[in-house]
Amino acid sequence: MQPLSATNDFVVKFANVNGSGSASANELFARAVLRMGVPLCSRNIFPSNIQGLPTWYEVRVSGHGWLGRRGGVDLMAAFNPQTWDKDVESLEPGGYLFYDSTKPITKQKLRSDIHLLGVPLTELSNTLEGTIPRERQLLKNIIYLGAIVQLLSMELDTVEGLIAEQFKGKEKLIRLNYAAMKLGYDFAAKNLAGKCKLTVERANLVGERIFIQGNDAAGLGAVYGGATVCAWYPITPSTSLAEAFTAHCRKFRVDPTTKKNNFAIVQAEDEIAAIGMVIGAGWNGARAFTATSGPGISLMQEFFGLAYFAEIPAVVFDIQRGGPSTGMPTRTQQSDILLTAYASHGDTKHVMLFPEDPHEAFEFAAQSFDLAERLQTPVFVMLDLDIGMNDWLCNPLVWDDARKYDRGKIMTAAELDEGKLFGRYLDVDGDAIPYRTLPATHPSKGSYFTRGSSRDRFAKYSEEGSVYVDNMQRLLRKFETAKSLVPKPVRRDGKEKTRFGAIYYGSTTPAMDEALAALEKQGVHVNTLRIRAFPFSEDVLEFVNAHDQVFVVEQNRDAQLQKLMVNECGIDPARFISILHYDGTPITARFITLAIAERINASKPKAKEAAE
């Protein structure tokens, strides 16, 4: 089998053991490729325990700029005996197996159609002078990094520069890592020269883009969006968002004169307490949020109903993971759509935002606080583990310093003194959004009792059926108002007229972009609509009605977005074709391309017969 040959267009996957210290070396590899000006996407696949189980780090080097998972592996760096067979199986024919050759590997553990790149990593690490066993174990990761740098014709000085940055001020560590790097590099140069036909060649394709995780971007977006209160309870994969918000607040939210914090961050005793604190802070006029995942959303249901019915602003970041129950805590899905859309008992509908990458995570995070206060309701920012906990190459985060916060309809003391009519649940403008007052606005006017039970337009307790219906109908009209405020869907038409459409959202975007290009090369054309928010705008129904069949690409089992569109837009389910991927790994371009091409090609004879 001829060895695979490619420049700036291949997939490298590292198979390690969790807790072995490999993450640092793997990330150095990715950042070195970026420093050489070549785009990439990386995916960290890790277990939900602390140490000992398998972990993978996948890097797709893509001079073409594709940032989704491709599927398949061209170079497998296999260091975990537990997953060896699976890792070898995942290699493309003609691909390369990089491994520790200190001990021989039996032929039964190999394939005849792949090419071996053995480096005696353990043996080489034992030659590092002045090191203890634990240090040698960690430095073994840098040895394999050095070997791979040489095999892929990468710039050694670029990697050394990154090491110097990472261990700045720690000269001993820099020297040790340099020595380990050189060991691997020199061994590969002497023993494996020319055996790998995959190369990284310096380019200028990254531009001004940044490499950032979605949770970090969203945490920063919350700061720029005016959030001052975060109440949260640790849960994978949302914890790093609260931690990022904390770090950014310490940088931007400390009074330079008094050194006092202009923020409050509370790690609550559980998720229920966390959302209760957020709602209390929102009622008091603070911009507040919590970050959680599916199990937390389940626990917070009753409080969501309170905030919806009492009309209290709150923002919730849902970093979705595999469910139900504990499910797969460290795997990604888009499986909380229906849970969140109608969260709580009774009739509720909640605003949801669907960012496609960290850039939109920052943008939507900031916007969510404006929406929550304008609409006086909970707003959910629907990320997932793939966006939240993986580094993404995306456009720089942008903020307009002239931008003003939208605090919504807040009645002031001056307006109350002027005799302006105040009814907490009174629709005076015809948009179904009432005015609110903040605590201590006025010593004698504008006060009201906040309750989760039924009341009239002036917040007076009432169980009259007509009063209840009046209030519930207004809440429904307010949801209609939300359609004009949330981000609009993004439509993109194919190069040729087509009767097929495709709808997708969130982290599916990069794989979808590549799939569309691949389909176009096959002569298959599809118009697309990327959903960015719920409630759905009229554009969604118009798009569906303009096509005979519409594919809905989702990362869950039950076609949740499709069901939501059927329920909310009155669309015939027969118009939809589900493309569902839910094994916990990010969806790939190959998966989407194959699924769409098969269905469209299968329909062509029928279409021809019908025409005849």
Coordinates of C-alpha atoms in Angstrom, one line a residue:
M1 CA 0.0 0.0 0.0
Q2 CA 1.4 3.4 -1.0
P3 CA 2.0 5.7 1.9
L4 CA -0.4 8.6 2.2
S5 CA 1.2 11.8 0.9
A6 CA -0.2 15.3 1.8
T7 CA 0.9 18.8 2.7
N8 CA -1.1 20.8 5.2
D9 CA -4.1 18.5 4.8
F10 CA -4.2 15.5 7.2
V11 CA -5.4 14.3 10.6
V12 CA -3.1 13.4 13.5
K13 CA -4.5 11.7 16.5
F14 CA -2.8 11.1 19.8
A15 CA -4.0 8.2 21.9
N16 CA -2.8 8.5 25.5
V17 CA -3.7 7.6 29.1
N18 CA -5.5 10.2 31.2
G19 CA -3.1 11.7 33.8
S20 CA 0.1 10.9 31.9
G21 CA 0.9 14.6 31.2
S22 CA 0.4 14.3 27.5
A23 CA -2.1 17.2 27.1
S24 CA 0.7 19.8 27.2
A25 CA 2.7 18.1 24.5
N26 CA -0.3 17.6 22.3
E27 CA -1.4 21.2 22.6
L28 CA 2.1 22.3 21.8
F29 CA 1.9 20.4 18.6
A30 CA -1.3 22.1 17.6
R31 CA -0.1 25.6 18.5
A32 CA 3.2 25.0 16.6
V33 CA 1.1 24.3 13.4
L34 CA -0.8 27.5 13.9
R35 CA 2.4 29.4 14.5
M36 CA 3.5 28.1 11.1
G37 CA 0.4 29.8 9.6
V38 CA -1.6 26.7 8.9
P39 CA -5.3 26.4 10.0
L40 CA -6.4 23.5 12.1
C41 CA -9.1 22.2 14.4
S42 CA -8.4 20.2 17.5
R43 CA -10.7 18.0 19.6
N44 CA -9.9 16.7 23.1
I45 CA -11.7 13.5 23.8
F46 CA -11.3 12.7 27.5
P47 CA -12.9 10.4 30.2
S48 CA -15.0 11.5 33.1
N49 CA -12.7 10.1 35.7
I50 CA -9.5 11.7 37.0
Q51 CA -6.8 9.3 35.9
G52 CA -6.1 6.0 34.1
L53 CA -8.7 5.8 31.4
P54 CA -8.1 6.5 27.6
T55 CA -7.9 10.0 26.2
W56 CA -7.4 11.2 22.7
Y57 CA -6.4 14.4 21.1
E58 CA -7.2 14.8 17.5
V59 CA -5.7 17.6 15.3
R60 CA -6.9 18.2 11.8
V61 CA -4.3 20.2 9.8
S62 CA -6.3 21.9 7.1
G63 CA -4.6 24.3 4.6
H64 CA -8.1 24.5 3.0
G65 CA -9.4 26.0 6.2
W66 CA -12.0 23.3 7.1
L67 CA -12.5 23.5 10.8
G68 CA -14.8 20.5 11.5
R69 CA -13.9 16.9 12.1
R70 CA -13.2 15.1 8.9
G71 CA -13.4 11.5 10.0
G72 CA -10.5 9.0 9.7
V73 CA -6.9 9.3 10.9
D74 CA -3.8 9.6 8.8
L75 CA -1.1 9.6 11.5
M76 CA -2.0 7.8 14.8
A77 CA 0.4 8.3 17.7
A78 CA -0.7 5.2 19.7
F79 CA 0.6 5.1 23.3
N80 CA -2.3 3.3 25.1
P81 CA -2.3 -0.5 25.1
Q82 CA -6.0 -0.6 26.1
T83 CA -7.1 1.1 23.0
W84 CA -4.4 -0.1 20.6
D85 CA -6.7 -2.3 18.4
K86 CA -9.3 0.5 18.0
D87 CA -6.6 3.1 17.3
V88 CA -4.9 1.0 14.6
E89 CA -8.3 0.2 13.1
S90 CA -9.1 3.9 12.8
L91 CA -6.2 4.6 10.4
E92 CA -6.8 5.3 6.8
P93 CA -5.2 2.8 4.3
G94 CA -1.7 4.0 3.7
G95 CA -1.6 5.9 7.0
Y96 CA 1.1 5.9 9.6
L97 CA 1.3 4.3 13.0
F98 CA 3.7 6.1 15.4
Y99 CA 4.4 4.1 18.5
D100 CA 6.9 3.4 21.3
S101 CA 9.2 0.7 19.9
T102 CA 11.1 0.1 23.1
K103 CA 9.3 -3.3 23.2
P104 CA 8.5 -5.1 20.0
I105 CA 4.9 -5.3 18.6
T106 CA 3.6 -8.6 17.3
K107 CA 2.3 -8.7 13.7
Q108 CA -1.1 -9.6 15.0
K109 CA -1.4 -6.1 16.5
L110 CA -0.6 -4.4 13.1
R111 CA -2.1 -4.0 9.6
S112 CA -0.5 -4.8 6.3
D113 CA -1.8 -1.6 4.7
I114 CA -0.3 0.9 7.1
H115 CA 3.3 2.2 7.7
L116 CA 5.2 2.0 10.9
L117 CA 7.1 4.8 12.6
G118 CA 8.6 3.3 15.7
V119 CA 10.6 5.4 18.2
P120 CA 12.0 3.8 21.4
L121 CA 10.5 6.5 23.6
T122 CA 10.9 4.8 27.0
E123 CA 14.5 3.9 26.2
L124 CA 15.3 7.4 25.1
S125 CA 13.7 9.0 28.2
N126 CA 15.9 6.8 30.4
T127 CA 19.0 8.5 29.0
L128 CA 17.9 12.0 30.3
E129 CA 20.4 12.7 33.0
G130 CA 19.4 14.2 36.3
T131 CA 15.8 13.2 36.1
I132 CA 13.6 11.1 38.4
P133 CA 11.1 8.5 37.0
R134 CA 8.1 10.9 37.1
E135 CA 10.0 13.5 35.2
R136 CA 11.1 11.0 32.6
Q137 CA 7.4 9.9 32.2
L138 CA 6.4 13.5 31.5
L139 CA 9.4 14.2 29.3
K140 CA 8.6 11.2 27.2
N141 CA 5.7 13.2 25.8
I142 CA 8.1 15.9 24.6
I143 CA 10.3 13.2 23.1
Y144 CA 7.5 12.0 20.9
L145 CA 6.6 15.6 20.1
G146 CA 10.2 16.2 18.9
A147 CA 10.1 13.0 16.7
I148 CA 6.8 14.0 15.1
V149 CA 8.0 17.5 14.5
Q150 CA 10.9 16.0 12.5
L151 CA 8.7 13.5 10.6
L152 CA 6.3 16.2 9.5
S153 CA 9.1 18.6 8.5
M154 CA 8.0 21.2 11.0
E155 CA 10.1 24.1 12.3
L156 CA 11.9 23.0 15.4
D157 CA 12.7 26.5 16.5
T158 CA 8.9 27.3 16.4
V159 CA 8.2 24.6 18.9
E160 CA 11.2 25.6 21.1
G161 CA 9.8 29.1 21.1
L162 CA 6.5 27.9 22.4
I163 CA 8.2 25.8 25.1
A164 CA 10.1 28.9 26.2
E165 CA 6.9 30.9 26.4
Q166 CA 5.1 28.1 28.4
F167 CA 7.9 27.8 31.0
K168 CA 9.0 31.4 31.1
G169 CA 11.1 32.1 34.2
K170 CA 11.7 28.3 34.8
E171 CA 15.1 27.8 33.1
K172 CA 15.6 24.2 34.4
L173 CA 12.3 23.1 32.9
I174 CA 13.1 24.8 29.6
R175 CA 16.5 23.0 29.4
L176 CA 14.9 19.6 30.2
N177 CA 12.2 20.1 27.6
Y178 CA 14.7 21.2 25.0
A179 CA 16.8 18.2 25.7
A180 CA 13.9 15.8 25.4
M181 CA 12.7 17.5 22.2
K182 CA 16.1 17.1 20.7
L183 CA 16.3 13.4 21.6
G184 CA 13.1 12.6 19.6
Y185 CA 14.0 14.9 16.8
D186 CA 17.5 13.5 16.3
F187 CA 16.3 9.9 16.5
A188 CA 13.7 10.5 13.8
A189 CA 16.1 12.4 11.6
K190 CA 18.6 9.5 11.8
N191 CA 16.3 6.5 11.6
L192 CA 13.1 7.5 10.0
A193 CA 14.1 10.2 7.4
G194 CA 11.8 10.2 4.4
K195 CA 9.4 7.5 5.8
C196 CA 6.5 9.9 6.4
K197 CA 5.0 11.7 3.4
L198 CA 2.9 14.0 5.5
T199 CA 4.3 17.5 5.9
V200 CA 3.5 20.9 7.4
E201 CA 4.7 23.7 5.3
R202 CA 4.8 27.3 6.4
A203 CA 1.8 29.3 5.1
N204 CA 0.0 32.5 5.8
L205 CA -3.5 31.2 6.2
V206 CA -4.3 31.9 9.8
G207 CA -4.4 35.6 9.6
E208 CA -5.8 37.5 12.6
R209 CA -7.9 34.6 13.8
I210 CA -7.5 33.5 17.4
F211 CA -7.5 30.1 19.1
I212 CA -9.9 30.0 22.0
Q213 CA -12.4 27.8 23.8
G214 CA -16.1 28.6 23.7
N215 CA -16.5 28.7 27.5
D216 CA -13.6 31.2 27.8
A217 CA -15.2 33.4 25.1
A218 CA -18.6 33.1 26.7
G219 CA -17.3 34.0 30.1
L220 CA -15.6 37.1 28.6
G221 CA -18.9 37.9 26.8
A222 CA -20.7 37.9 30.1
V223 CA -18.3 40.4 31.5
Y224 CA -18.7 42.7 28.4
G225 CA -22.4 42.1 28.6
G226 CA -22.6 43.7 32.0
A227 CA -23.0 40.6 34.2
T228 CA -22.0 41.2 37.8
V229 CA -23.4 38.1 39.5
C230 CA -22.6 34.5 38.8
A231 CA -24.0 31.7 40.9
W232 CA -23.0 28.2 39.8
Y233 CA -22.4 24.6 40.9
P234 CA -19.6 22.6 39.3
I235 CA -20.6 20.2 36.5
T236 CA -18.8 19.1 33.4
P237 CA -18.6 20.6 30.8
S238 CA -19.7 24.0 32.1
T239 CA -17.3 24.6 35.0
S240 CA -14.7 26.3 32.9
L241 CA -17.2 29.0 31.9
A242 CA -17.7 30.1 35.5
E243 CA -13.9 29.9 36.1
A244 CA -13.3 32.0 33.0
F245 CA -15.8 34.6 34.1
T246 CA -14.0 34.7 37.5
A247 CA -10.6 35.2 35.9
H248 CA -11.9 38.0 33.6
C249 CA -13.7 39.7 36.4
R250 CA -10.5 39.8 38.4
K251 CA -8.8 41.5 35.5
F252 CA -11.6 43.9 34.5
R253 CA -14.0 44.2 37.4
V254 CA -11.8 45.3 40.3
D255 CA -11.9 49.0 41.3
P256 CA -8.5 50.4 40.6
T257 CA -8.6 52.8 43.6
T258 CA -10.3 50.7 46.3
K259 CA -9.2 47.3 45.0
K260 CA -12.7 46.1 45.8
N261 CA -14.5 43.6 43.6
N262 CA -17.3 44.9 41.5
F263 CA -18.7 41.5 41.1
A264 CA -20.1 38.6 43.1
I265 CA -19.4 34.9 42.3
V266 CA -21.0 32.3 44.5
Q267 CA -20.4 28.5 44.2
A268 CA -23.7 27.3 45.5
E269 CA -24.5 24.1 47.4
D270 CA -26.3 22.7 44.3
E271 CA -27.8 23.7 41.0
I272 CA -31.2 24.6 42.5
A273 CA -29.6 27.1 44.9
A274 CA -27.5 28.5 42.0
I275 CA -30.5 29.4 39.8
G276 CA -32.4 30.7 42.8
M277 CA -29.6 33.2 43.5
V278 CA -29.5 34.2 39.9
I279 CA -33.2 35.0 39.9
G280 CA -32.9 36.9 43.1
A281 CA -30.1 39.0 41.7
G282 CA -32.0 39.6 38.5
W283 CA -35.1 40.7 40.5
N284 CA -32.8 43.2 42.3
G285 CA -31.6 44.7 39.0
A286 CA -28.3 42.9 38.6
R287 CA -27.3 41.1 35.4
A288 CA -26.9 37.6 36.6
F289 CA -26.3 34.1 35.2
T290 CA -25.5 30.5 35.9
A291 CA -23.6 28.0 33.9
T292 CA -24.7 24.3 33.9
S293 CA -25.4 21.3 31.7
G294 CA -28.3 18.9 31.1
P295 CA -28.6 17.5 34.7
G296 CA -28.5 21.0 36.1
I297 CA -31.2 22.1 33.7
S298 CA -33.3 19.2 34.9
L299 CA -32.9 20.3 38.6
M300 CA -33.6 24.0 37.9
Q301 CA -37.0 23.4 36.3
E302 CA -39.2 24.9 39.0
F303 CA -37.2 28.1 39.2
F304 CA -37.4 28.5 35.5
G305 CA -41.1 28.5 35.8
L306 CA -40.9 31.2 38.5
A307 CA -38.7 33.4 36.4
Y308 CA -40.9 33.0 33.3
F309 CA -44.2 33.6 35.2
A310 CA -42.9 36.4 37.5
E311 CA -41.0 37.9 34.5
I312 CA -37.5 38.1 36.0
P313 CA -34.4 38.4 33.8
A314 CA -31.9 35.6 34.0
V315 CA -29.3 34.1 31.7
V316 CA -28.4 30.4 31.7
F317 CA -25.5 28.9 29.8
D318 CA -26.3 25.3 29.0
I319 CA -23.1 23.5 27.9
Q320 CA -24.7 20.4 26.5
R321 CA -23.3 16.9 27.0
G322 CA -24.4 13.3 26.4
G323 CA -27.5 12.2 28.3
P324 CA -29.9 11.1 29.7
S325 CA -29.1 10.7 33.4
T326 CA -25.3 10.9 34.0
G327 CA -24.9 9.8 30.4
M328 CA -21.6 10.7 28.9
P329 CA -20.4 13.7 31.0
T330 CA -17.3 14.4 28.8
R331 CA -18.9 13.8 25.4
T332 CA -20.8 16.3 23.2
Q333 CA -24.4 16.4 22.1
Q334 CA -27.2 18.8 21.2
S335 CA -29.7 17.0 23.3
D336 CA -31.2 19.7 25.6
I337 CA -33.3 21.5 23.0
L338 CA -36.7 20.3 24.0
L339 CA -35.9 20.2 27.7
T340 CA -34.9 23.8 27.6
A341 CA -37.5 25.2 25.2
Y342 CA -40.4 24.2 27.5
A343 CA -38.6 24.0 30.8
S344 CA -40.8 23.8 33.9
H345 CA -44.3 22.5 34.4
G346 CA -47.3 24.3 32.9
D347 CA -47.2 26.3 29.7
T348 CA -43.8 27.9 29.2
K349 CA -41.6 28.9 26.3
H350 CA -38.1 30.1 26.7
V351 CA -35.7 32.0 24.4
M352 CA -32.7 30.0 23.3
L353 CA -29.6 31.2 21.4
F354 CA -27.4 28.8 19.3
P355 CA -23.8 30.1 18.8
E356 CA -21.8 28.4 16.0
D357 CA -18.3 28.9 17.5
P358 CA -16.5 30.9 20.3
H359 CA -16.8 34.1 18.3
E360 CA -20.6 33.9 18.4
A361 CA -20.4 32.5 22.0
F362 CA -18.9 35.8 23.0
E363 CA -21.4 37.8 20.9
F364 CA -24.5 35.9 22.1
A365 CA -23.3 35.9 25.7
A366 CA -23.2 39.6 25.8
Q367 CA -26.5 39.9 23.8
S368 CA -28.3 37.5 26.1
F369 CA -28.3 39.9 29.0
D370 CA -29.9 42.6 26.8
L371 CA -32.5 40.1 25.7
A372 CA -33.2 38.9 29.3
E373 CA -33.8 42.4 30.5
R374 CA -35.7 43.6 27.5
L375 CA -38.0 40.6 27.6
Q376 CA -37.9 40.1 31.4
T377 CA -37.5 36.4 31.1
P378 CA -34.8 33.7 31.2
V379 CA -32.6 33.4 28.2
F380 CA -30.6 30.2 27.4
V381 CA -27.3 30.3 25.6
M382 CA -27.1 26.7 24.1
L383 CA -23.4 25.7 23.8
D384 CA -22.1 22.2 23.9
L385 CA -19.0 20.5 25.0
D386 CA -17.4 20.6 21.5
I387 CA -17.6 24.4 21.4
G388 CA -17.2 24.9 25.2
M389 CA -14.2 22.9 26.0
N390 CA -12.2 22.7 22.7
D391 CA -10.0 25.3 21.2
W392 CA -11.4 26.7 18.0
L393 CA -9.8 28.9 15.4
C394 CA -12.2 31.8 14.9
N395 CA -12.4 35.5 14.1
P396 CA -11.2 37.9 16.8
L397 CA -13.8 38.9 19.5
V398 CA -15.1 42.4 18.7
W399 CA -16.8 44.9 21.0
D400 CA -18.1 48.4 20.2
D401 CA -17.3 50.7 23.1
A402 CA -20.1 53.0 22.1
R403 CA -22.6 50.1 22.7
K404 CA -25.2 50.8 25.4
Y405 CA -26.9 48.1 27.5
D406 CA -30.6 47.6 26.9
R407 CA -32.0 47.5 30.4
G408 CA -35.6 47.2 29.1
K409 CA -38.6 48.9 30.5
I410 CA -37.7 50.2 33.9
M411 CA -39.9 52.8 35.4
T412 CA -38.0 55.6 37.3
A413 CA -38.9 57.5 40.4
A414 CA -39.4 60.7 38.3
E415 CA -41.9 58.9 36.1
L416 CA -43.8 57.6 39.2
D417 CA -43.8 61.1 40.6
E418 CA -45.3 62.4 37.4
G419 CA -48.2 60.1 37.9
K420 CA -47.4 57.5 35.2
L421 CA -49.6 54.5 35.6
F422 CA -47.7 51.5 36.9
G423 CA -49.0 48.0 36.7
R424 CA -46.3 45.4 37.0
Y425 CA -48.0 43.1 34.4
L426 CA -49.8 45.8 32.4
D427 CA -49.2 45.9 28.7
V428 CA -49.2 49.6 27.9
D429 CA -47.2 49.6 24.6
G430 CA -48.8 46.7 22.8
D431 CA -45.7 44.5 22.7
A432 CA -46.8 42.5 25.8
I433 CA -43.7 43.6 27.8
P434 CA -44.7 45.4 31.0
Y435 CA -42.7 48.0 32.9
R436 CA -40.9 47.0 36.1
T437 CA -39.4 48.9 39.0
L438 CA -36.2 48.0 40.8
P439 CA -36.1 47.7 44.6
A440 CA -35.8 51.1 46.4
T441 CA -36.8 53.1 43.2
H442 CA -39.3 55.2 45.2
P443 CA -40.2 55.3 48.9
S444 CA -43.9 55.0 48.4
K445 CA -44.7 54.3 44.8
G446 CA -44.0 51.5 42.3
S447 CA -43.8 48.7 44.8
Y448 CA -45.5 45.3 44.1
F449 CA -45.5 41.8 45.4
T450 CA -43.6 39.3 43.4
R451 CA -45.2 35.8 43.4
G452 CA -45.2 32.6 41.5
S453 CA -49.0 32.3 41.8
S454 CA -51.6 33.9 39.6
R455 CA -52.2 37.6 39.8
D456 CA -53.8 40.4 37.8
R457 CA -52.2 43.2 35.8
F458 CA -51.4 45.1 38.9
A459 CA -49.7 42.1 40.7
K460 CA -52.7 41.6 42.9
Y461 CA -53.3 37.9 43.8
S462 CA -56.2 36.4 41.8
E463 CA -57.3 32.9 40.8
E464 CA -60.0 34.3 38.5
G465 CA -59.8 32.2 35.3
S466 CA -60.2 35.2 33.1
V467 CA -57.3 37.0 34.9
Y468 CA -55.1 33.9 34.5
V469 CA -55.9 33.5 30.8
D470 CA -55.3 37.2 30.2
N471 CA -51.8 37.0 31.7
M472 CA -50.9 33.7 29.9
Q473 CA -52.0 35.2 26.6
R474 CA -49.8 38.2 27.2
L475 CA -46.8 36.0 27.9
L476 CA -47.5 34.2 24.6
R477 CA -47.6 37.6 22.8
K478 CA -44.4 38.6 24.4
F479 CA -42.8 35.5 23.0
E480 CA -44.0 36.7 19.6
T481 CA -42.2 40.0 20.3
A482 CA -39.0 38.1 21.0
K483 CA -39.0 36.9 17.4
S484 CA -38.0 40.4 16.3
L485 CA -35.2 40.7 18.9
V486 CA -33.3 37.4 18.7
P487 CA -30.6 36.7 16.1
K488 CA -32.0 35.9 12.6
P489 CA -31.2 32.6 10.8
V490 CA -28.5 32.7 8.2
R491 CA -29.5 31.4 4.7
R492 CA -27.1 30.3 2.0
D493 CA -28.2 29.1 -1.4
G494 CA -26.4 26.5 -3.5
K495 CA -24.9 27.4 -6.9
E496 CA -27.7 25.8 -8.8
K497 CA -31.4 25.7 -8.3
T498 CA -32.5 22.8 -6.0
R499 CA -35.6 21.4 -4.4
F500 CA -33.5 20.3 -1.4
G501 CA -32.8 22.3 1.7
A502 CA -30.9 21.7 4.9
I503 CA -31.3 23.2 8.4
Y504 CA -28.6 23.0 11.1
Y505 CA -27.3 24.9 14.1
G506 CA -24.5 25.4 16.6
S507 CA -21.3 23.4 16.5
T508 CA -22.5 21.4 13.4
T509 CA -21.6 24.4 11.3
P510 CA -17.9 23.7 10.4
A511 CA -18.6 20.1 9.3
M512 CA -21.7 21.3 7.4
D513 CA -19.6 23.9 5.5
E514 CA -17.2 21.3 4.3
A515 CA -20.0 18.8 3.5
L516 CA -21.7 21.3 1.3
A517 CA -18.4 21.9 -0.6
A518 CA -18.0 18.1 -1.1
L519 CA -21.6 17.7 -2.3
E520 CA -21.1 20.5 -4.8
K521 CA -18.2 18.7 -6.3
Q522 CA -20.5 15.7 -6.7
G523 CA -23.0 17.9 -8.5
V524 CA -25.4 17.8 -5.5
H525 CA -26.7 21.2 -4.6
V526 CA -28.5 22.1 -1.3
N527 CA -29.8 25.4 0.1
T528 CA -29.1 25.8 3.8
L529 CA -30.5 27.7 6.8
R530 CA -28.5 28.0 10.0
I531 CA -30.8 28.5 13.0
R532 CA -29.4 30.9 15.5
A533 CA -32.3 31.3 17.9
F534 CA -35.7 30.2 19.3
P535 CA -38.4 31.5 18.9
F536 CA -38.1 30.9 15.2
S537 CA -38.5 33.8 12.8
E538 CA -40.9 33.6 9.8
D539 CA -37.8 32.8 7.7
V540 CA -37.8 29.2 8.9
L541 CA -41.3 28.4 7.7
E542 CA -40.6 30.2 4.4
F543 CA -37.4 28.2 3.9
V544 CA -39.2 24.9 4.5
N545 CA -42.1 25.8 2.2
A546 CA -39.6 26.7 -0.6
H547 CA -38.3 23.1 -0.7
D548 CA -39.7 19.7 -1.4
Q549 CA -37.5 18.1 1.3
V550 CA -35.4 19.6 4.0
F551 CA -32.6 17.8 5.8
V552 CA -32.3 18.6 9.5
V553 CA -28.8 17.9 10.8
E554 CA -28.6 17.4 14.6
Q555 CA -26.4 15.8 17.2
N556 CA -29.1 14.0 19.2
R557 CA -31.2 10.8 18.8
D558 CA -34.7 12.2 18.8
A559 CA -34.5 15.0 16.1
Q560 CA -35.2 17.6 18.8
L561 CA -34.9 20.7 16.7
Q562 CA -37.1 19.1 14.0
K563 CA -39.8 18.3 16.5
L564 CA -39.6 21.9 17.8
M565 CA -40.1 23.2 14.3
V566 CA -43.0 20.9 13.7
N567 CA -44.6 21.9 17.0
E568 CA -44.0 25.7 16.7
C569 CA -44.4 26.2 12.9
G570 CA -47.1 23.7 12.1
I571 CA -44.9 22.0 9.5
D572 CA -45.8 18.6 8.1
P573 CA -43.1 16.2 9.5
A574 CA -43.0 14.4 6.1
R575 CA -41.2 17.5 4.7
F576 CA -38.2 16.7 6.9
I577 CA -35.4 14.2 6.6
S578 CA -33.4 13.7 9.8
I579 CA -29.6 13.3 9.8
L580 CA -28.8 12.4 13.4
H581 CA -25.4 11.9 15.0
Y582 CA -25.2 11.2 18.7
D583 CA -22.3 8.9 19.6
G584 CA -20.7 11.7 21.7
T585 CA -18.1 12.7 19.2
P586 CA -18.5 15.9 17.1
I587 CA -20.2 15.2 13.8
T588 CA -18.0 14.9 10.7
A589 CA -18.2 16.2 7.2
R590 CA -18.0 12.7 5.8
F591 CA -21.1 11.6 7.8
I592 CA -23.1 14.5 6.6
T593 CA -22.0 14.2 3.0
L594 CA -22.7 10.5 2.8
A595 CA -26.2 10.9 4.4
I596 CA -27.3 13.7 2.1
A597 CA -25.8 12.3 -1.1
E598 CA -27.4 8.9 -0.6
R599 CA -30.9 10.3 -0.1
I600 CA -30.7 12.8 -2.9
N601 CA -29.2 10.3 -5.4
A602 CA -31.8 7.7 -4.4
S603 CA -34.6 10.2 -5.2
K604 CA -33.3 11.0 -8.7
P605 CA -34.8 8.0 -10.5
K606 CA -38.2 8.6 -8.8
A607 CA -38.1 12.2 -9.8
K608 CA -37.3 11.2 -13.4
E609 CA -40.1 8.7 -13.5
A610 CA -42.6 11.3 -12.2
A611 CA -41.5 13.7 -14.9
E612 CA -42.1 11.1 -17.6

